[in-house]
mmCIF file of C-alpha atoms in Angstrom:
data_model
loop_
_atom_site.group_PDB
_atom_site.id
_atom_site.type_symbol
_atom_site.label_atom_id
_atom_site.label_comp_id
_atom_site.label_asym_id
_atom_site.label_seq_id
_atom_site.Cartn_x
_atom_site.Cartn_y
_atom_site.Cartn_z
ATOM 1 C CA UNK D 489 -110.008 65.675 -34.166
ATOM 2 C CA UNK D 490 -107.524 68.385 -35.152
ATOM 3 C CA UNK D 491 -103.939 67.481 -35.925
ATOM 4 C CA UNK D 492 -101.154 69.085 -33.927
ATOM 5 C CA UNK D 493 -100.091 71.096 -36.993
ATOM 6 C CA UNK D 494 -103.601 72.586 -37.158
ATOM 7 C CA UNK D 495 -103.574 73.505 -33.471
ATOM 8 C CA UNK D 496 -100.194 75.214 -33.765
ATOM 9 C CA UNK D 497 -101.502 77.116 -36.784
ATOM 10 C CA UNK D 498 -104.445 78.325 -34.693
ATOM 11 C CA UNK D 499 -102.007 79.611 -32.074
ATOM 12 C CA UNK D 500 -100.053 81.370 -34.829
ATOM 13 C CA UNK D 501 -103.101 83.103 -36.279
ATOM 14 C CA UNK D 502 -104.528 84.148 -32.909
ATOM 15 C CA UNK D 503 -107.671 82.018 -32.852
ATOM 16 C CA UNK D 504 -106.436 79.632 -30.115
ATOM 17 C CA UNK D 505 -105.642 81.612 -26.970
ATOM 18 C CA UNK D 506 -105.558 81.370 -23.184
ATOM 19 C CA UNK D 507 -108.171 82.838 -20.854
ATOM 20 C CA UNK D 508 -106.637 85.332 -18.459
ATOM 21 C CA UNK D 509 -107.380 83.160 -15.425
ATOM 22 C CA UNK D 510 -104.976 80.445 -16.636
ATOM 23 C CA UNK D 511 -101.670 80.272 -14.805
ATOM 24 C CA UNK D 512 -98.370 80.422 -16.632
ATOM 25 C CA UNK D 513 -96.196 77.582 -17.851
ATOM 26 C CA UNK D 514 -95.040 75.322 -15.001
ATOM 27 C CA UNK D 515 -93.689 72.147 -16.606
ATOM 28 C CA UNK D 516 -90.119 70.979 -16.032
ATOM 29 C CA UNK D 517 -87.704 69.223 -18.380
ATOM 30 C CA UNK D 518 -88.657 65.739 -17.204
ATOM 31 C CA UNK D 519 -92.268 66.390 -18.171
ATOM 32 C CA UNK D 520 -91.201 67.788 -21.538
ATOM 33 C CA UNK D 521 -89.102 64.694 -22.264
ATOM 34 C CA UNK D 522 -91.936 62.453 -21.150
ATOM 35 C CA UNK D 523 -94.406 64.116 -23.499
ATOM 36 C CA UNK D 524 -92.100 63.842 -26.500
ATOM 37 C CA UNK D 525 -91.256 60.229 -25.676
ATOM 38 C CA UNK D 526 -94.963 59.342 -25.496
ATOM 39 C CA UNK D 527 -95.727 61.075 -28.784
ATOM 40 C CA UNK D 528 -92.787 59.407 -30.504
ATOM 41 C CA UNK D 529 -93.898 55.985 -29.289
ATOM 42 C CA UNK D 530 -97.530 56.641 -30.215
ATOM 43 C CA UNK D 531 -98.793 56.526 -26.628
ATOM 44 C CA UNK D 532 -101.894 58.460 -25.457
ATOM 45 C CA UNK D 533 -101.144 61.980 -24.199
ATOM 46 C CA UNK D 534 -104.605 63.189 -23.247
ATOM 47 C CA UNK D 535 -107.183 65.405 -24.926
ATOM 48 C CA UNK D 536 -107.915 69.120 -24.939
ATOM 49 C CA UNK D 537 -110.756 71.121 -23.419
ATOM 50 C CA UNK D 538 -111.607 74.376 -25.227
ATOM 51 C CA UNK D 539 -114.024 77.201 -24.543
ATOM 52 C CA UNK D 540 -115.665 78.694 -27.634
ATOM 53 C CA UNK D 541 -116.648 82.257 -26.885
ATOM 54 C CA UNK D 542 -117.166 85.694 -28.398
ATOM 55 C CA UNK D 543 -114.306 88.159 -28.603
ATOM 56 C CA UNK D 544 -115.530 90.389 -25.759
ATOM 57 C CA UNK D 545 -116.747 87.673 -23.398
ATOM 58 C CA UNK D 546 -113.534 87.260 -21.406
ATOM 59 C CA UNK D 547 -110.046 88.725 -21.197
ATOM 60 C CA UNK D 548 -107.429 86.603 -22.963
ATOM 61 C CA UNK D 549 -103.670 86.191 -23.205
ATOM 62 C CA UNK D 550 -102.053 86.083 -26.597
ATOM 63 C CA UNK D 551 -102.527 88.117 -29.768
ATOM 64 C CA UNK D 552 -106.185 87.780 -30.827
ATOM 65 C CA UNK D 553 -106.984 88.000 -34.505
ATOM 66 C CA UNK D 554 -110.083 89.946 -35.508
ATOM 67 C CA UNK D 555 -113.394 90.127 -33.686
ATOM 68 C CA UNK D 556 -114.773 86.670 -34.338
ATOM 69 C CA UNK D 557 -115.241 83.601 -32.197
ATOM 70 C CA UNK D 558 -112.189 82.454 -30.248
ATOM 71 C CA UNK D 559 -111.130 79.126 -28.832
ATOM 72 C CA UNK D 560 -109.699 79.422 -25.328
ATOM 73 C CA UNK D 561 -107.521 76.586 -24.080
ATOM 74 C CA UNK D 562 -108.750 75.336 -20.707
ATOM 75 C CA UNK D 563 -107.115 71.926 -20.381
ATOM 76 C CA UNK D 564 -103.943 71.137 -22.313
ATOM 77 C CA UNK D 565 -102.055 74.405 -21.936
ATOM 78 C CA UNK D 566 -98.825 72.788 -20.756
ATOM 79 C CA UNK D 567 -98.812 70.236 -23.590
ATOM 80 C CA UNK D 568 -99.630 72.705 -26.369
ATOM 81 C CA UNK D 569 -97.158 75.273 -25.028
ATOM 82 C CA UNK D 570 -94.430 72.625 -24.846
ATOM 83 C CA UNK D 571 -95.042 71.385 -28.376
ATOM 84 C CA UNK D 572 -95.308 74.888 -29.799
ATOM 85 C CA UNK D 573 -92.015 75.883 -28.143
ATOM 86 C CA UNK D 574 -90.178 72.806 -29.423
ATOM 87 C CA UNK D 575 -91.607 72.819 -32.943
ATOM 88 C CA UNK D 576 -91.588 76.570 -33.600
ATOM 89 C CA UNK D 577 -88.403 77.275 -31.669
ATOM 90 C CA UNK D 578 -90.031 80.068 -29.687
ATOM 91 C CA UNK D 579 -92.777 80.328 -27.056
ATOM 92 C CA UNK D 580 -96.366 81.162 -28.058
ATOM 93 C CA UNK D 581 -97.676 84.705 -27.667
ATOM 94 C CA UNK D 582 -99.594 83.782 -24.510
ATOM 95 C CA UNK D 583 -96.477 82.342 -22.807
ATOM 96 C CA UNK D 584 -95.546 83.120 -19.210
ATOM 97 C CA UNK D 585 -92.750 81.018 -17.720
ATOM 98 C CA UNK D 586 -89.230 79.736 -18.260
ATOM 99 C CA UNK D 587 -88.363 78.892 -21.877
ATOM 100 C CA UNK D 588 -85.407 76.812 -20.669
ATOM 101 C CA UNK D 589 -87.887 74.047 -19.822
ATOM 102 C CA UNK D 590 -88.273 73.170 -23.516
ATOM 103 C CA UNK D 591 -85.200 74.757 -25.137
ATOM 104 C CA UNK D 592 -82.391 72.550 -26.454
ATOM 105 C CA UNK D 593 -84.200 69.209 -26.609
ATOM 106 C CA UNK D 594 -82.201 66.591 -28.568
ATOM 107 C CA UNK D 595 -82.982 63.098 -29.838
ATOM 108 C CA UNK D 596 -80.490 60.252 -30.101
ATOM 109 C CA UNK D 597 -81.011 58.389 -33.360
ATOM 110 C CA UNK D 598 -79.229 55.253 -32.208
ATOM 111 C CA UNK D 599 -80.833 54.906 -28.774
ATOM 112 C CA UNK D 600 -84.171 56.618 -29.512
ATOM 113 C CA UNK D 601 -84.128 58.758 -26.381
ATOM 114 C CA UNK D 602 -84.598 62.432 -25.610
ATOM 115 C CA UNK D 603 -82.230 64.581 -23.582
ATOM 116 C CA UNK D 604 -81.430 68.254 -23.287
ATOM 117 C CA UNK D 605 -78.272 69.588 -24.854
ATOM 118 C CA UNK D 606 -75.009 68.715 -23.095
ATOM 119 C CA UNK D 607 -71.954 69.878 -25.094
ATOM 120 C CA UNK D 608 -69.586 67.267 -23.671
ATOM 121 C CA UNK D 609 -71.881 64.465 -24.827
ATOM 122 C CA UNK D 610 -73.449 65.810 -28.006
ATOM 123 C CA UNK D 611 -71.187 68.354 -29.700
ATOM 124 C CA UNK D 612 -69.145 65.756 -31.613
ATOM 125 C CA UNK D 613 -71.817 63.084 -32.035
ATOM 126 C CA UNK D 614 -74.086 63.642 -35.080
ATOM 127 C CA UNK D 615 -76.504 61.022 -33.804
ATOM 128 C CA UNK D 616 -77.808 63.648 -31.356
ATOM 129 C CA UNK D 617 -80.390 65.593 -33.366
ATOM 130 C CA UNK D 618 -81.653 69.039 -32.372
ATOM 131 C CA UNK D 619 -85.405 68.412 -32.306
ATOM 132 C CA UNK D 620 -86.360 72.023 -33.016
ATOM 133 C CA UNK D 621 -83.994 72.186 -35.996
ATOM 134 C CA UNK D 622 -85.551 68.995 -37.353
ATOM 135 C CA UNK D 623 -89.020 70.563 -37.370
ATOM 136 C CA UNK D 624 -87.833 73.879 -38.796
ATOM 137 C CA UNK D 625 -85.398 72.622 -41.471
ATOM 138 C CA UNK D 626 -86.848 69.195 -42.260
ATOM 139 C CA UNK D 627 -85.570 65.620 -42.236
ATOM 140 C CA UNK D 628 -83.083 65.966 -45.091
ATOM 141 C CA UNK D 629 -81.115 68.597 -43.189
ATOM 142 C CA UNK D 630 -80.097 65.933 -40.663
ATOM 143 C CA UNK D 631 -78.968 63.197 -43.045
ATOM 144 C CA UNK D 632 -75.631 64.554 -44.274
ATOM 145 C CA UNK D 633 -73.400 62.836 -41.689
ATOM 146 C CA UNK D 634 -74.984 59.453 -42.458
ATOM 147 C CA UNK D 635 -74.767 59.330 -46.256
ATOM 148 C CA UNK D 636 -73.486 55.871 -47.218
ATOM 149 C CA UNK D 637 -73.905 54.602 -43.667
ATOM 150 C CA UNK D 638 -75.611 51.210 -43.141
ATOM 151 C CA UNK D 639 -77.783 52.905 -40.515
ATOM 152 C CA UNK D 640 -79.136 55.523 -42.938
ATOM 153 C CA UNK D 641 -82.471 53.820 -43.636
ATOM 154 C CA UNK D 642 -83.049 53.162 -39.926
ATOM 155 C CA UNK D 643 -82.280 56.780 -39.065
ATOM 156 C CA UNK D 644 -84.556 58.095 -41.818
ATOM 157 C CA UNK D 645 -87.378 55.955 -40.426
ATOM 158 C CA UNK D 646 -86.837 57.291 -36.912
ATOM 159 C CA UNK D 647 -86.579 60.904 -38.050
ATOM 160 C CA UNK D 648 -89.787 60.484 -40.040
ATOM 161 C CA UNK D 649 -91.577 59.048 -37.025
ATOM 162 C CA UNK D 650 -90.478 61.976 -34.898
ATOM 163 C CA UNK D 651 -91.374 64.578 -37.532
ATOM 164 C CA UNK D 652 -94.757 62.905 -38.014
ATOM 165 C CA UNK D 653 -95.727 64.105 -34.524
ATOM 166 C CA UNK D 654 -97.120 67.119 -36.420
ATOM 167 C CA UNK D 655 -99.842 64.846 -37.827
ATOM 168 C CA UNK D 656 -100.858 63.457 -34.433
ATOM 169 C CA UNK D 657 -104.578 63.993 -33.807
ATOM 170 C CA UNK D 658 -105.739 65.387 -30.469
ATOM 171 C CA UNK D 659 -109.117 64.548 -28.995
ATOM 172 C CA UNK D 660 -110.935 67.846 -28.425
ATOM 173 C CA UNK D 661 -113.996 68.759 -26.382
ATOM 174 C CA UNK D 662 -115.520 72.208 -26.608
ATOM 175 C CA UNK D 663 -117.633 74.204 -24.163
ATOM 176 C CA UNK D 664 -119.947 76.537 -26.056
ATOM 177 C CA UNK D 665 -123.067 78.602 -25.475
ATOM 178 C CA UNK D 666 -123.869 82.205 -24.642
ATOM 179 C CA UNK D 667 -125.044 81.122 -21.196
ATOM 180 C CA UNK D 668 -121.471 80.223 -20.139
ATOM 181 C CA UNK D 669 -119.604 82.975 -18.293
ATOM 182 C CA UNK D 670 -116.219 83.075 -16.544
ATOM 183 C CA UNK D 671 -117.615 81.687 -13.276
ATOM 184 C CA UNK D 672 -119.190 78.695 -15.052
ATOM 185 C CA UNK D 673 -116.053 77.923 -17.027
ATOM 186 C CA UNK D 674 -113.764 78.230 -13.991
ATOM 187 C CA UNK D 675 -115.981 75.741 -12.172
ATOM 188 C CA UNK D 676 -115.753 73.335 -15.128
ATOM 189 C CA UNK D 677 -112.000 73.878 -15.291
ATOM 190 C CA UNK D 678 -111.558 73.040 -11.614
ATOM 191 C CA UNK D 679 -113.556 69.831 -11.995
ATOM 192 C CA UNK D 680 -111.596 68.730 -15.051
ATOM 193 C CA UNK D 681 -108.321 69.733 -13.409
ATOM 194 C CA UNK D 682 -109.066 67.918 -10.155
ATOM 195 C CA UNK D 683 -105.707 66.167 -10.298
ATOM 196 C CA UNK D 684 -103.834 69.457 -10.539
ATOM 197 C CA UNK D 685 -103.845 72.768 -8.715
ATOM 198 C CA UNK D 686 -107.297 74.316 -8.579
ATOM 199 C CA UNK D 687 -107.864 77.950 -9.391
ATOM 200 C CA UNK D 688 -108.186 80.070 -6.269
ATOM 201 C CA UNK D 689 -110.506 82.968 -5.523
ATOM 202 C CA UNK D 690 -107.506 85.167 -6.270
ATOM 203 C CA UNK D 691 -107.212 83.683 -9.768
ATOM 204 C CA UNK D 692 -110.905 84.265 -10.376
ATOM 205 C CA UNK D 693 -110.672 87.795 -8.988
ATOM 206 C CA UNK D 694 -107.805 88.545 -11.381
ATOM 207 C CA UNK D 695 -109.847 87.167 -14.265
ATOM 208 C CA UNK D 696 -112.671 89.540 -13.367
ATOM 209 C CA UNK D 697 -110.278 92.481 -13.062
ATOM 210 C CA UNK D 698 -108.789 91.658 -16.463
ATOM 211 C CA UNK D 699 -112.266 91.538 -18.009
ATOM 212 C CA UNK D 700 -112.526 95.261 -17.249
ATOM 213 C CA UNK D 701 -108.815 96.097 -17.536
ATOM 214 C CA UNK D 702 -107.142 93.721 -20.033
ATOM 215 C CA UNK D 703 -103.600 94.917 -19.209
ATOM 216 C CA UNK D 704 -103.992 94.293 -15.473
ATOM 217 C CA UNK D 705 -101.827 91.167 -15.310
ATOM 218 C CA UNK D 706 -99.140 92.730 -17.513
ATOM 219 C CA UNK D 707 -98.999 95.935 -15.442
ATOM 220 C CA UNK D 708 -98.906 94.021 -12.151
ATOM 221 C CA UNK D 709 -96.119 91.764 -13.373
ATOM 222 C CA UNK D 710 -94.113 94.800 -14.496
ATOM 223 C CA UNK D 711 -94.420 96.260 -11.000
ATOM 224 C CA UNK D 712 -93.471 92.962 -9.383
ATOM 225 C CA UNK D 713 -90.413 92.695 -11.619
ATOM 226 C CA UNK D 714 -89.287 96.205 -10.715
ATOM 227 C CA UNK D 715 -89.666 95.494 -6.998
ATOM 228 C CA UNK D 716 -87.882 92.152 -7.414
ATOM 229 C CA UNK D 717 -84.911 93.964 -8.931
ATOM 230 C CA UNK D 718 -84.899 96.163 -5.833
ATOM 231 C CA UNK D 719 -84.800 93.112 -3.540
ATOM 232 C CA UNK D 720 -88.502 92.680 -2.735
ATOM 233 C CA UNK D 721 -89.873 89.298 -3.856
ATOM 234 C CA UNK D 722 -93.664 89.712 -3.796
ATOM 235 C CA UNK D 723 -96.201 87.414 -5.450
ATOM 236 C CA UNK D 724 -99.004 88.317 -7.824
ATOM 237 C CA UNK D 725 -101.525 87.010 -5.299
ATOM 238 C CA UNK D 726 -100.065 89.313 -2.614
ATOM 239 C CA UNK D 727 -100.314 92.329 -4.898
ATOM 240 C CA UNK D 728 -103.867 91.477 -5.925
ATOM 241 C CA UNK D 729 -104.925 91.220 -2.271
ATOM 242 C CA UNK D 730 -103.450 94.654 -1.553
ATOM 243 C CA UNK D 731 -105.058 96.198 -4.620
ATOM 244 C CA UNK D 732 -108.404 94.735 -3.567
ATOM 245 C CA UNK D 733 -108.000 96.048 -0.002
ATOM 246 C CA UNK D 734 -107.173 99.571 -1.182
ATOM 247 C CA UNK D 735 -109.906 99.605 -3.828
ATOM 248 C CA UNK D 736 -112.695 98.264 -1.616
ATOM 249 C CA UNK D 737 -111.575 99.235 1.871
ATOM 250 C CA UNK D 738 -111.994 95.605 2.924
#
């Protein structure tokens, strides 16, 4: 079972990516807080489902490294994206969504709870720790205000427990084999993700388009953004349907 630090390193070096058919980031702040609370308390947070495939087998999002085998994240995208954003202080290369969902998370050392930054509550209270700063700068960077305090040892213990999230192991299952194509993996994904939103025919169609034209999603989103700025709020699914109609005459 890989540790979280290992998984984040794989995202950094471009060996853990997203298949193009995956949707963007959709979690809200309540879900982000809930994940961090569960990790801090040592509660189960679910495993990961990965697809091990060759470099040219499917279009991916992110910055691939080299031409070797890649691991594509099928189940666990929201959790890994959340943790990467909090711990690294920036979204991963494959990110599509609103970074505000995981930006500014703080931890109260006295009450052991997570909340997002509120200046009126946190600006003058050193017990509110910026979680991202903790991971980037380390535990010692947060101890200055508490030197000589009777709570110092307690706070060090709590900071260590939070920082130790990096060593949390994640159960991982991997789909492998040259016989697995996009259609097979999407079917597996939909079965695993039965509690969430299933991929539609439009999602699968876009995945197939991107297999031949890797920049398809990026180009379409650029067009949608330009039209949105002009007052026309179209969806990616709408655009894909129109492209299909024009291209096929159907």
